[in-house]
Backbone as CSV, one residue per row, in Angstrom:
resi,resn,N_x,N_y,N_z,CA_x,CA_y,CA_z,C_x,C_y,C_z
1,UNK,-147.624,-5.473,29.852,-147.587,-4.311,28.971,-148.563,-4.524,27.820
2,UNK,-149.100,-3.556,27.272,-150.313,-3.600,26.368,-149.788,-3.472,25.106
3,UNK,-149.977,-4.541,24.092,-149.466,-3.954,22.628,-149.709,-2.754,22.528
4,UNK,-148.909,-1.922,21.255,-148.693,-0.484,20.594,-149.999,-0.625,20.064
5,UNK,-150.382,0.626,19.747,-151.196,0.907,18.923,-151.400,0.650,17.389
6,UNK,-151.839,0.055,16.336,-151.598,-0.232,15.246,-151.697,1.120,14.620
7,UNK,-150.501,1.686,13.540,-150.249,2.700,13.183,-151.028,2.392,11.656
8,UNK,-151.621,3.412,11.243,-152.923,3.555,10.428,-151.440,4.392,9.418
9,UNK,-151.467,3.802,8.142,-150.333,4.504,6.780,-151.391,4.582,5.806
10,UNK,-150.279,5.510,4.777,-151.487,5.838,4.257,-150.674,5.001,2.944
11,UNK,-151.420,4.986,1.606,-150.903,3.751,0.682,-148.803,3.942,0.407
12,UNK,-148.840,5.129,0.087,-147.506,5.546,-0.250,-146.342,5.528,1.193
13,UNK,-146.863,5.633,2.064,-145.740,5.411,3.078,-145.778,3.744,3.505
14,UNK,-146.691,3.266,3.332,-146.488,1.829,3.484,-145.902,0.901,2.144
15,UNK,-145.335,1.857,1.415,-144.485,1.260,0.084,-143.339,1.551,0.746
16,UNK,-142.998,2.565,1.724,-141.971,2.881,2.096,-141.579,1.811,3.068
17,UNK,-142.072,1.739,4.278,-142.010,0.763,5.400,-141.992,-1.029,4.493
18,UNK,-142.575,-1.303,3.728,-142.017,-2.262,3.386,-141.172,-2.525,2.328
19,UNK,-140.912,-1.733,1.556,-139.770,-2.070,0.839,-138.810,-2.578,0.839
20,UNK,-138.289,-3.251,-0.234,-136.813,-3.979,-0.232,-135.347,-3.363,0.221
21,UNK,-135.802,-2.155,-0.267,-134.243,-1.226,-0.262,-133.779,-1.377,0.750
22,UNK,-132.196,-1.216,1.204,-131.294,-1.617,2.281,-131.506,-0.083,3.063
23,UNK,-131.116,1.416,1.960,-131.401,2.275,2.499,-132.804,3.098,1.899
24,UNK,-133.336,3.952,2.955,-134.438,4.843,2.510,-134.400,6.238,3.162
25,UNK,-135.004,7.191,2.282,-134.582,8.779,2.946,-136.033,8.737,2.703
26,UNK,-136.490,9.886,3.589,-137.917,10.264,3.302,-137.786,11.647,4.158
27,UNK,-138.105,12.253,2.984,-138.017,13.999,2.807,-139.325,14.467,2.887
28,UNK,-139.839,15.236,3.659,-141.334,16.182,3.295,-141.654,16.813,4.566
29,UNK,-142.786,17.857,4.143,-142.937,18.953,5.077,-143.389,18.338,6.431
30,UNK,-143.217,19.040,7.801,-143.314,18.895,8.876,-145.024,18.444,9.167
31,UNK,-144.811,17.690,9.739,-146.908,17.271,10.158,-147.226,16.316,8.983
32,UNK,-146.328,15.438,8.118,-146.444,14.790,6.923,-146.808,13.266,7.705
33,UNK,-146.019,12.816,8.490,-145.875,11.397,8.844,-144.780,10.869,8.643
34,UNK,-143.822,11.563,8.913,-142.338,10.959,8.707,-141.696,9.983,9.540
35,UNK,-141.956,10.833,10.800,-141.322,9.923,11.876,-142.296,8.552,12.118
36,UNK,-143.557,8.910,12.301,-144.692,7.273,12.146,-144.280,6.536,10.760
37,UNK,-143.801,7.112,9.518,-143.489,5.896,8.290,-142.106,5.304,9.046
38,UNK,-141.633,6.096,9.149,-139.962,5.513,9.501,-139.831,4.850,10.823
39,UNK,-140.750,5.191,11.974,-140.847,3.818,13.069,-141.595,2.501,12.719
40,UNK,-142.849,2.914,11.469,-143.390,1.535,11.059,-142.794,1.087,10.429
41,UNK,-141.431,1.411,9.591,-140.463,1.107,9.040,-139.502,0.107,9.813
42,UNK,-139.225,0.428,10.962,-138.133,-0.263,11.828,-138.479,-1.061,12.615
43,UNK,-139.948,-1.074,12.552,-140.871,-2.026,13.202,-140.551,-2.821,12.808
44,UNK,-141.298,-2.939,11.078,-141.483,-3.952,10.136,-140.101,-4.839,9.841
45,UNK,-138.904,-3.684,9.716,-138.119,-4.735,10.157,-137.264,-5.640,10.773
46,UNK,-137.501,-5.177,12.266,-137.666,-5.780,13.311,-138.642,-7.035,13.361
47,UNK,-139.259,-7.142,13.141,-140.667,-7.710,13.521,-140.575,-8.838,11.910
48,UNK,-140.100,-8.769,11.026,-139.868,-9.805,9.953,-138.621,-10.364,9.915
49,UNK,-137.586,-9.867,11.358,-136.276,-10.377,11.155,-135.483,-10.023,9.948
50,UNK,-136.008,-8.812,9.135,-134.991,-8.407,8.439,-133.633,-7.720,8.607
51,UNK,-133.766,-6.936,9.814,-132.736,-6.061,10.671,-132.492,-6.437,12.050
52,UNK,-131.339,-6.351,12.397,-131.681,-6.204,14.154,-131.771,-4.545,14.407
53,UNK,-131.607,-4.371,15.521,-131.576,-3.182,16.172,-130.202,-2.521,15.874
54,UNK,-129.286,-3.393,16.239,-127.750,-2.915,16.372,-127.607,-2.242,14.517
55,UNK,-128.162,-3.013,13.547,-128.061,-2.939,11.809,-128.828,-1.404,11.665
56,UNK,-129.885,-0.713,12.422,-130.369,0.390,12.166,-129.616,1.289,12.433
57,UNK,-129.937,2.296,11.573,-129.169,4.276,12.170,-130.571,5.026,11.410
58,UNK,-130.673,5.983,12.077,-131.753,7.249,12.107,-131.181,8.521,12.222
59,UNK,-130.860,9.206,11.100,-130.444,10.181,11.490,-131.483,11.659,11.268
60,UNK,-131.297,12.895,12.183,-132.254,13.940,12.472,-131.432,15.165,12.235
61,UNK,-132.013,16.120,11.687,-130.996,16.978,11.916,-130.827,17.972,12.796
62,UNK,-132.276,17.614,13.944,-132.092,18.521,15.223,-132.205,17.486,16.131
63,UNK,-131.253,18.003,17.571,-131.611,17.147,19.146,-133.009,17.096,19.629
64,UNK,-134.075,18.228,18.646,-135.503,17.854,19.402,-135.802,16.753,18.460
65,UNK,-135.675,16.531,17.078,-136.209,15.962,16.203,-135.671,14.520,16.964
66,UNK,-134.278,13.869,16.923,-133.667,12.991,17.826,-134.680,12.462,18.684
67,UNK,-134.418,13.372,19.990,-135.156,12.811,21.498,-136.709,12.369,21.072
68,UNK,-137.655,13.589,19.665,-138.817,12.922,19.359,-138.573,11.246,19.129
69,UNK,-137.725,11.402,18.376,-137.415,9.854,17.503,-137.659,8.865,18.344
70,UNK,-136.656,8.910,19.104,-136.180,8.285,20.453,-137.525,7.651,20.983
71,UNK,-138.148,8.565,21.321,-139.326,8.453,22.613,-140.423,7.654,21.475
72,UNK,-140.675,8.108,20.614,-141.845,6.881,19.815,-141.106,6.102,19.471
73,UNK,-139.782,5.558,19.172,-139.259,4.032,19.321,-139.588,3.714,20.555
74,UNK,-139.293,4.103,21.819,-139.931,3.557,23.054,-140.849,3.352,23.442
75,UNK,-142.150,4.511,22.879,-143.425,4.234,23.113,-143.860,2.617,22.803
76,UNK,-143.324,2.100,21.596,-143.473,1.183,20.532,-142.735,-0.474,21.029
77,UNK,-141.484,0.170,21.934,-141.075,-1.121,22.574,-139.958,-1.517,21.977
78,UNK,-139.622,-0.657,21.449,-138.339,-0.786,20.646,-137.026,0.075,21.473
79,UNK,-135.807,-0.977,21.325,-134.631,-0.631,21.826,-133.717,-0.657,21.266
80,UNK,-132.671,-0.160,21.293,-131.659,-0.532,20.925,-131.002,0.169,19.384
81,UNK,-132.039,0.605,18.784,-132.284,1.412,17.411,-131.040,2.814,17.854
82,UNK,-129.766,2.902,16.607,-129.446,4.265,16.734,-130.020,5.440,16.313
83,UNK,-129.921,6.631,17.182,-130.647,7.858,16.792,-130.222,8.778,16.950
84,UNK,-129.751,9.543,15.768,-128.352,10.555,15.820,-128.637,11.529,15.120
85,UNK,-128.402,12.825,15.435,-128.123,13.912,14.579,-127.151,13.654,13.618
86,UNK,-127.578,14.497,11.848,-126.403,14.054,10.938,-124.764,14.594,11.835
87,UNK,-125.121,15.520,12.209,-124.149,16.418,12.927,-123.102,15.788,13.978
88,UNK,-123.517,15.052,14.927,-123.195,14.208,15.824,-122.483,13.121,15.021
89,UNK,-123.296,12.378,14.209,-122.780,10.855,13.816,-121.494,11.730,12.240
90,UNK,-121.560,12.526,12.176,-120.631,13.444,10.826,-119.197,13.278,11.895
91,UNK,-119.358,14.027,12.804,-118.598,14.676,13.750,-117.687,13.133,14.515
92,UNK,-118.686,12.243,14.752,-118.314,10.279,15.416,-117.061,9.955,14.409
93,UNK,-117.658,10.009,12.917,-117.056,9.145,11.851,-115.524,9.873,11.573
94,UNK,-115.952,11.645,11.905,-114.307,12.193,11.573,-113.278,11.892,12.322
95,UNK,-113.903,11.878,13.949,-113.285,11.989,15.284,-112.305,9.998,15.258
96,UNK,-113.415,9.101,14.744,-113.021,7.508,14.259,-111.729,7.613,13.326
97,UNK,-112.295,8.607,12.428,-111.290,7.846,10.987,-110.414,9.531,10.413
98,UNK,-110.346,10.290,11.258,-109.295,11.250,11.195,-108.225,11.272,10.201
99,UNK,-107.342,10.286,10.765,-106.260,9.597,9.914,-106.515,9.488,8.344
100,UNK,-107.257,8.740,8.459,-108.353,8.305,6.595,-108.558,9.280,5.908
101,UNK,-109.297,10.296,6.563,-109.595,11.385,6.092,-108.606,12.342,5.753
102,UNK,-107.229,12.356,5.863,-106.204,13.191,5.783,-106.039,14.279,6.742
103,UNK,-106.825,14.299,8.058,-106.658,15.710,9.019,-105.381,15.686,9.556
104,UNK,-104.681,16.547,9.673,-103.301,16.332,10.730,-103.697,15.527,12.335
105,UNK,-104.928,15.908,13.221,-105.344,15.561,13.773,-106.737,15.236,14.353
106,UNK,-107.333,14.923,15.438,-108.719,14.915,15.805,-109.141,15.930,15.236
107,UNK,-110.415,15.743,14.795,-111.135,16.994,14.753,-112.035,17.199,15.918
108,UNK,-111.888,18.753,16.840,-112.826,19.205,17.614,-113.867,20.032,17.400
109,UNK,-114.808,20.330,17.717,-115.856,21.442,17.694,-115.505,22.467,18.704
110,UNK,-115.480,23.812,17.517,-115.526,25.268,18.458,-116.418,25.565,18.852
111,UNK,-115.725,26.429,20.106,-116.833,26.838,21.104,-117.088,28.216,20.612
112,UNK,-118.238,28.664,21.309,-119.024,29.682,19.971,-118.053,31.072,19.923
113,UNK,-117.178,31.497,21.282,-116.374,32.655,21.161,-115.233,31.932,20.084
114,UNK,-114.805,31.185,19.878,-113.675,30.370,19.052,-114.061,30.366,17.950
115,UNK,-115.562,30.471,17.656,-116.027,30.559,15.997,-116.151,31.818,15.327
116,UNK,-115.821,32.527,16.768,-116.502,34.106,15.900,-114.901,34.724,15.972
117,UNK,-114.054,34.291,17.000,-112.561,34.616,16.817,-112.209,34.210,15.003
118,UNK,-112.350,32.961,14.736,-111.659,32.306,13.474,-112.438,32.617,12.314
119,UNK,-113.860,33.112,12.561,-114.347,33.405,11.693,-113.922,35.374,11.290
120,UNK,-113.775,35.895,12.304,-113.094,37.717,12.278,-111.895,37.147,12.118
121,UNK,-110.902,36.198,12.175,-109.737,36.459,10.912,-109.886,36.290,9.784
122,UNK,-110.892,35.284,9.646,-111.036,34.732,7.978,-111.367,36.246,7.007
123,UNK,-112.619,36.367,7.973,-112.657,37.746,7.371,-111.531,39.140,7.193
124,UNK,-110.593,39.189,7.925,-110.122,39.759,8.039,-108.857,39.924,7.250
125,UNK,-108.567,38.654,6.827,-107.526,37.718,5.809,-108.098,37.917,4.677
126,UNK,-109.411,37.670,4.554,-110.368,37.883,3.056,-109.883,39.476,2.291
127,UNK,-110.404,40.578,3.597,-110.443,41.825,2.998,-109.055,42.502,2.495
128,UNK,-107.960,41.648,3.372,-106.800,42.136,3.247,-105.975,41.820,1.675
129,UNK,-106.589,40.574,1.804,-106.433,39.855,0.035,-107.301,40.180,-0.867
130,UNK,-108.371,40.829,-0.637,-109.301,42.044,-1.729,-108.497,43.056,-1.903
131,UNK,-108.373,43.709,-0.817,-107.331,45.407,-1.059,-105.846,45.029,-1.793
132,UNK,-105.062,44.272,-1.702,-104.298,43.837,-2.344,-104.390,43.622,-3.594
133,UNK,-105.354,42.763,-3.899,-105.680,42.634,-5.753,-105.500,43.805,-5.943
134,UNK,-106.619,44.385,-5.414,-107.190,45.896,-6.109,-106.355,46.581,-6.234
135,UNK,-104.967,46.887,-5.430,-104.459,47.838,-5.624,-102.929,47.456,-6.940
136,UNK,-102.931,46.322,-7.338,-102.555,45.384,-8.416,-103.367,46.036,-9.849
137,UNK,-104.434,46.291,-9.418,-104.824,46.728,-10.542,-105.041,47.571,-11.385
């Protein structure tokens, strides 16, 4: 197999990729270099023995953004790295620690006729407790 390509940063994202900090967010517009700072990121610490693989999480807030993620950690030779929608790993931690959190039980995700059912009572509960004030008044 042929080494990766050496990824060309520009001064400010390579403050990022090597930095000390345990955690790092990096926010900015699309076509910026996010996902290349943040794999030369997991490279670097991979590759200095600062992290293992299992110690990383990546989170995306879409399944394309994800599977991108995914596939240039692989391009790169990297395994093992988690790569999660906030949504997904939100949804892991409630479904884990339920209890902790005070829910009576699991929490599930509605299915989209189940959201628009609970969402036309809410509403429906809302207006009924508007006309009520109002007529209080």
């Amino acid at each position: 197999m042929t080494a990766p390509t050496p990824i060309v940063l520009s001064a400010e994202s390579r403050k990022i990729v090597i930095t000390k900090a345990r955690r790092v967010e990096v926010q900015a517009c699309a076509g910026s270099g996010k996902t290349t700072t943040a794999g030369a990121r997991i490279e670097h610490l991979l590759t200095t023995g600062a992290a293992t693989p299992e110690q990383i999480l990546v989170l995306t807030f879409s399944t394309d953004a994800q599977s991108h993620f995914e596939s240039r950690l692989r391009e790169r030779g990297i395994n093992g790295v988690r790569v999660s929608t906030c949504h997904a790993f939100g949804l892991e931690v409630m479904r884990r620690h339920w209890r902790l959190l005070g829910f009576d039980s699991e929490p599930t995700v509605a299915k989209a006729g189940q959201a628009t059912e609970m969402l036309t009572t809410m509403i429906a509960d809302w207006r009924r407790e508007l006309k009520r004030k109002a007529e209080k008044e």
